[in-house]
CSV table of C-alpha atoms in Angstrom, one decimal:
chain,number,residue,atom,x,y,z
C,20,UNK,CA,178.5,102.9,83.5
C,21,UNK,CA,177.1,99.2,83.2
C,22,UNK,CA,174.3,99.3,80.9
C,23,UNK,CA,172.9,95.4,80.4
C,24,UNK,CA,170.3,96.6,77.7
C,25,UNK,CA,172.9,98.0,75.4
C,26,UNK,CA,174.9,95.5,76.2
C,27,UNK,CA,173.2,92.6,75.1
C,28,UNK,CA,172.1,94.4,71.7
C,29,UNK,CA,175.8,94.8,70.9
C,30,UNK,CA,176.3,91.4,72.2
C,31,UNK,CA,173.6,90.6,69.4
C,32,UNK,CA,175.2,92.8,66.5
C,33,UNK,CA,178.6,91.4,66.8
C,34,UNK,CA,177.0,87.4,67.2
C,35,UNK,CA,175.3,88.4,63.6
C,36,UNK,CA,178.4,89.0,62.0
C,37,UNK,CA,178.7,85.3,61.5
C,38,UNK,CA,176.1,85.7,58.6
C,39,UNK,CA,179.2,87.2,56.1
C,40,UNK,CA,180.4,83.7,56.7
C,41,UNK,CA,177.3,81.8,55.2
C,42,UNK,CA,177.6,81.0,51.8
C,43,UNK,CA,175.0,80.1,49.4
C,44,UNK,CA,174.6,78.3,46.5
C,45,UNK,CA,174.4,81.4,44.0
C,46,UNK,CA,177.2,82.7,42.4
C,47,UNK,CA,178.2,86.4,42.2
C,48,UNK,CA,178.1,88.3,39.1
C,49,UNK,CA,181.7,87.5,38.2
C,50,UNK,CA,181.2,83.8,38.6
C,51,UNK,CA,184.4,83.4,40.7
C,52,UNK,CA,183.0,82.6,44.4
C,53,UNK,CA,179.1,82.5,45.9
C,54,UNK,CA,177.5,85.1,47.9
C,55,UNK,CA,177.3,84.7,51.3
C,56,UNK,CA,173.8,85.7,53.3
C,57,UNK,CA,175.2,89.2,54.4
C,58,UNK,CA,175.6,89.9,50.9
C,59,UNK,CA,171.8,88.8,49.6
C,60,UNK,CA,170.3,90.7,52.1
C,61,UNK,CA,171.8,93.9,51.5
C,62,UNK,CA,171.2,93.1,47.7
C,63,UNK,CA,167.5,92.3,48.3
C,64,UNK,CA,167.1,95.9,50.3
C,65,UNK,CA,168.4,98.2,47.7
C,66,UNK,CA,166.2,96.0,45.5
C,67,UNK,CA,163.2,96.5,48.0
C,68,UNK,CA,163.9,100.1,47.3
C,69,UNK,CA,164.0,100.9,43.9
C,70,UNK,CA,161.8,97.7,42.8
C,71,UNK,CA,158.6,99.4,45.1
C,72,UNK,CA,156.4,100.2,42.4
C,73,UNK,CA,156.1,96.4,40.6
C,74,UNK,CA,154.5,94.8,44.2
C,75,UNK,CA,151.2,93.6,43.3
C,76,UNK,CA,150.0,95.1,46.3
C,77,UNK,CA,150.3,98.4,48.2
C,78,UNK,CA,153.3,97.8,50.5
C,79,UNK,CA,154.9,99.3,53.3
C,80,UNK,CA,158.5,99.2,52.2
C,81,UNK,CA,160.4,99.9,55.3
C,82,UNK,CA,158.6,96.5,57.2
C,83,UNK,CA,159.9,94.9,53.5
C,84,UNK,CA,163.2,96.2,53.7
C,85,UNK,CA,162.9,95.1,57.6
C,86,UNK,CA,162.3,91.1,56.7
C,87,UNK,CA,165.0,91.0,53.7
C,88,UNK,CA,167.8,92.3,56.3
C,89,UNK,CA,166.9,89.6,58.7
C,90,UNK,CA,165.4,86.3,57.3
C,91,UNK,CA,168.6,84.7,56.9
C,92,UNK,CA,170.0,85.8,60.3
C,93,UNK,CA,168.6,82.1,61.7
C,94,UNK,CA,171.0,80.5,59.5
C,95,UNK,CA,173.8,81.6,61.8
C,96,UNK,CA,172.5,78.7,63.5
C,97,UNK,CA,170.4,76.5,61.1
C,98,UNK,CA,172.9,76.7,58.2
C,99,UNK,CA,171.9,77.6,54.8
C,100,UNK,CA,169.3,74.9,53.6
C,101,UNK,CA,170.1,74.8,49.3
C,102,UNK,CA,167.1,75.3,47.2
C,103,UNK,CA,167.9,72.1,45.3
C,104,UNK,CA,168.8,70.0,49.0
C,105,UNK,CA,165.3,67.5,49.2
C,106,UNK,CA,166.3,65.9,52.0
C,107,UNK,CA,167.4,69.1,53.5
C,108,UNK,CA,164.2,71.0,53.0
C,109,UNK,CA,162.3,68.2,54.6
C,110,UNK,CA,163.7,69.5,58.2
C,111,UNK,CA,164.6,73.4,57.2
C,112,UNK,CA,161.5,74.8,58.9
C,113,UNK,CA,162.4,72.5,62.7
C,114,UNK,CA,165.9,73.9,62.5
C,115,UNK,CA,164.9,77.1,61.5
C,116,UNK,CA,162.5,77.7,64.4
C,117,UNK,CA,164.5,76.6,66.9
C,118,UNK,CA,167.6,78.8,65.5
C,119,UNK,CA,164.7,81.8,65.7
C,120,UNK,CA,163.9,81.3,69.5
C,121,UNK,CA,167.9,80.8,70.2
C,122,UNK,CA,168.7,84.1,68.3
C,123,UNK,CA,166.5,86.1,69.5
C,124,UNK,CA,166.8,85.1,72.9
C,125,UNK,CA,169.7,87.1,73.6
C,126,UNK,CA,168.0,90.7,72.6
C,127,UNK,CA,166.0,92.5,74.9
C,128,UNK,CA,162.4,91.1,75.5
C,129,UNK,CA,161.0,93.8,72.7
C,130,UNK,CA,163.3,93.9,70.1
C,131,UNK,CA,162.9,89.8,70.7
C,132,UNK,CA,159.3,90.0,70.1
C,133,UNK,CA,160.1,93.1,66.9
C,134,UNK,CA,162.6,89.9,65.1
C,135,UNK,CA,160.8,87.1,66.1
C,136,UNK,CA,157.7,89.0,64.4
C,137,UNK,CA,159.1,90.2,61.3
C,138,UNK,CA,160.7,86.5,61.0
C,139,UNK,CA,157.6,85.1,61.2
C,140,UNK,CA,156.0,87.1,59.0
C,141,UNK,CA,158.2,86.6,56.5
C,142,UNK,CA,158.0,82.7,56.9
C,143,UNK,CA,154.1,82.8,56.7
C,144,UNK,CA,154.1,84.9,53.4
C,145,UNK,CA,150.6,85.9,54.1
C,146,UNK,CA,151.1,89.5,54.0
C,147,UNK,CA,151.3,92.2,50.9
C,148,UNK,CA,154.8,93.0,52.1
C,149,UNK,CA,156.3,89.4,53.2
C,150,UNK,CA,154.7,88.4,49.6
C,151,UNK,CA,156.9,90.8,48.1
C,152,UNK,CA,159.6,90.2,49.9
C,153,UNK,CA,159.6,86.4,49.2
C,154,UNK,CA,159.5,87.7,45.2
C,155,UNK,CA,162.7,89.4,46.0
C,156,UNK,CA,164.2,86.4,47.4
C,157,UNK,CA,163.5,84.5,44.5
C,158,UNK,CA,164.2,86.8,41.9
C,159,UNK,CA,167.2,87.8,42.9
C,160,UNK,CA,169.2,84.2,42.6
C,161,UNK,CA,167.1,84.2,39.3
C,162,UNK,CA,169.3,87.5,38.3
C,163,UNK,CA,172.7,86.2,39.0
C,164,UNK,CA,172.3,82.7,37.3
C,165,UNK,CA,171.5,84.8,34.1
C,166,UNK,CA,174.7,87.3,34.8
C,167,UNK,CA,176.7,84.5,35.0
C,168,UNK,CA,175.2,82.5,32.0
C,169,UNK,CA,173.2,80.0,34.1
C,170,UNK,CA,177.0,78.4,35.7
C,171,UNK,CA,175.6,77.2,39.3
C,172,UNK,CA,172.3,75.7,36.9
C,173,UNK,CA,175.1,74.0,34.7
C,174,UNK,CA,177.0,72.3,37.4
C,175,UNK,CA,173.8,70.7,39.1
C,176,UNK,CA,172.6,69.9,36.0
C,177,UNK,CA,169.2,71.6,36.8
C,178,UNK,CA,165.9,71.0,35.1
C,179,UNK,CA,163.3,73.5,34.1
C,180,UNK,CA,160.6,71.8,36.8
C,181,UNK,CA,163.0,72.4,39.5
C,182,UNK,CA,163.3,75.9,38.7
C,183,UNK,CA,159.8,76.4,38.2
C,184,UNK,CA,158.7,74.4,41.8
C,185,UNK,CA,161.0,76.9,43.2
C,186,UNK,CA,159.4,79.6,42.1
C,187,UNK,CA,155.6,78.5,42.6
C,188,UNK,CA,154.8,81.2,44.7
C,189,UNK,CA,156.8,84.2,42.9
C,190,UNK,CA,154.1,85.3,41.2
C,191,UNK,CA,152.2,85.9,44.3
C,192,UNK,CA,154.3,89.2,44.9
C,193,UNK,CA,155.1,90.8,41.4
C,194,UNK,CA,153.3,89.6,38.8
C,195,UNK,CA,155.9,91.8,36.4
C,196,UNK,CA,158.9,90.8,38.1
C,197,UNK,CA,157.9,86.5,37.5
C,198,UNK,CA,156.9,87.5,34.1
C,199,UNK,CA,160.5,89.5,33.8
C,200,UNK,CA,162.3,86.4,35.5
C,201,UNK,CA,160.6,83.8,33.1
C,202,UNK,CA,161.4,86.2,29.9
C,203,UNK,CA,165.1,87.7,31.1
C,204,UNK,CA,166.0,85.1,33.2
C,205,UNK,CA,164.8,81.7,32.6
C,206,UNK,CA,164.2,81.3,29.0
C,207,UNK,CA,167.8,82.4,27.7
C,208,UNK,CA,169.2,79.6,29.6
C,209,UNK,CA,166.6,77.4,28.1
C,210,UNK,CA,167.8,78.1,24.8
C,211,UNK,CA,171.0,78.1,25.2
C,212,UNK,CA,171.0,74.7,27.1
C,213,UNK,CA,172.2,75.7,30.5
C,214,UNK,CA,169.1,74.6,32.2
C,215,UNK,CA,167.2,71.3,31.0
C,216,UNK,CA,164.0,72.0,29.3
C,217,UNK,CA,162.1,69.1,30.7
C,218,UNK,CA,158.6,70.6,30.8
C,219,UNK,CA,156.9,73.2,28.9
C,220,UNK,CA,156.4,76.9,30.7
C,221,UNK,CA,153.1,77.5,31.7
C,222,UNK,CA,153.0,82.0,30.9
C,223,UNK,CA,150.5,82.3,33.8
């Protein structure tokens, strides 16, 4: 039985396969090799689950867990743009659009318009849950620098006011999950030297 509809949504589901084969710049918790996008974004939904209650605002987890499984997916195209890449960020949101429309063109005309939307929401970070979502996204690199004693930080020789641009907007999301990064996170590798203390922390 020929069934286009189906087709072309399994078409999609094997094409995003290629995200296991993005690697980051964030180093898993054994310090050996870096996590590739597949592997964030499960990480950030079981953290979207059991991390509900600290959102600043009321959420509606399953459209959080919904933008954390799929804001990388453009990467299959755009690449990964590093954190830390200036020139790089300059032209992430060009190539990241027109990876979106070239995605999402091969899925059906609604589940199209259901990814493009949640992309985009997540992008524009001007609602409770893509706030919180964009917390996640942040925090979680935080996490595995401290697990592995601040190693990636080390070999780029990063400074505390890169960190902290980084995470301007963190805040916005969790209040007590910033506060947690700064504390847990940021400040250990201060004082032990893994991350240059160029600037002092401002606590708010």
């Amino acid at each position: 039985m020929k069934d286009d509809r189906l087709d072309s949504i399994v078409n999609f589901c094997r094409l995003i396969d290629r995200e296991k084969f993005i690697k980051r710049r964030t180093y898993l918790t054994d310090g050996e090799r870096f996590e590739n996008d597949a592997e964030h974004a499960w990480h950030l939904a079981v953290m979207a689950l059991l991390l509900e209650e600290y959102s600043n605002e009321k959420i509606e987890l399953s459209r959080v867990m919904s933008m954390v499984l799929i804001h990388d997916l453009v990467e299959i195209y755009a690449g990964d743009t590093f954190a830390y890449d200036y020139e790089g960020l300059k032209t992430q949101k060009e190539r990241e659009e027109a990876a979106a429309a070239k995605l999402f063109s091969g899925l059906p005309e609604n589940l199209a318009a259901r990814l493009a939307s949640l992309w985009n929401e997540f992008e524009e970070s001007r609602t409770p849950e893509s706030r919180f979502a964009h917390t996640l996204d942040n925090f979680q690199p935080l996490m595995l620098q401290a697990a592995t004693d601040g190693k990636a930080w080390k070999e780029g020789n990063r400074k505390l006011s890169e960190v902290l641009r980084r995470n301007m907007h963190t805040s916005e999301g969790s209040e007590a999950l910033w506060h947690y990064a700064l504390d847990k996170f940021i400040r250990p590798q201060l004082e032990n030297g893994h991350l240059s203390n160029d600037i002092v922390i401002n606590d708010n």
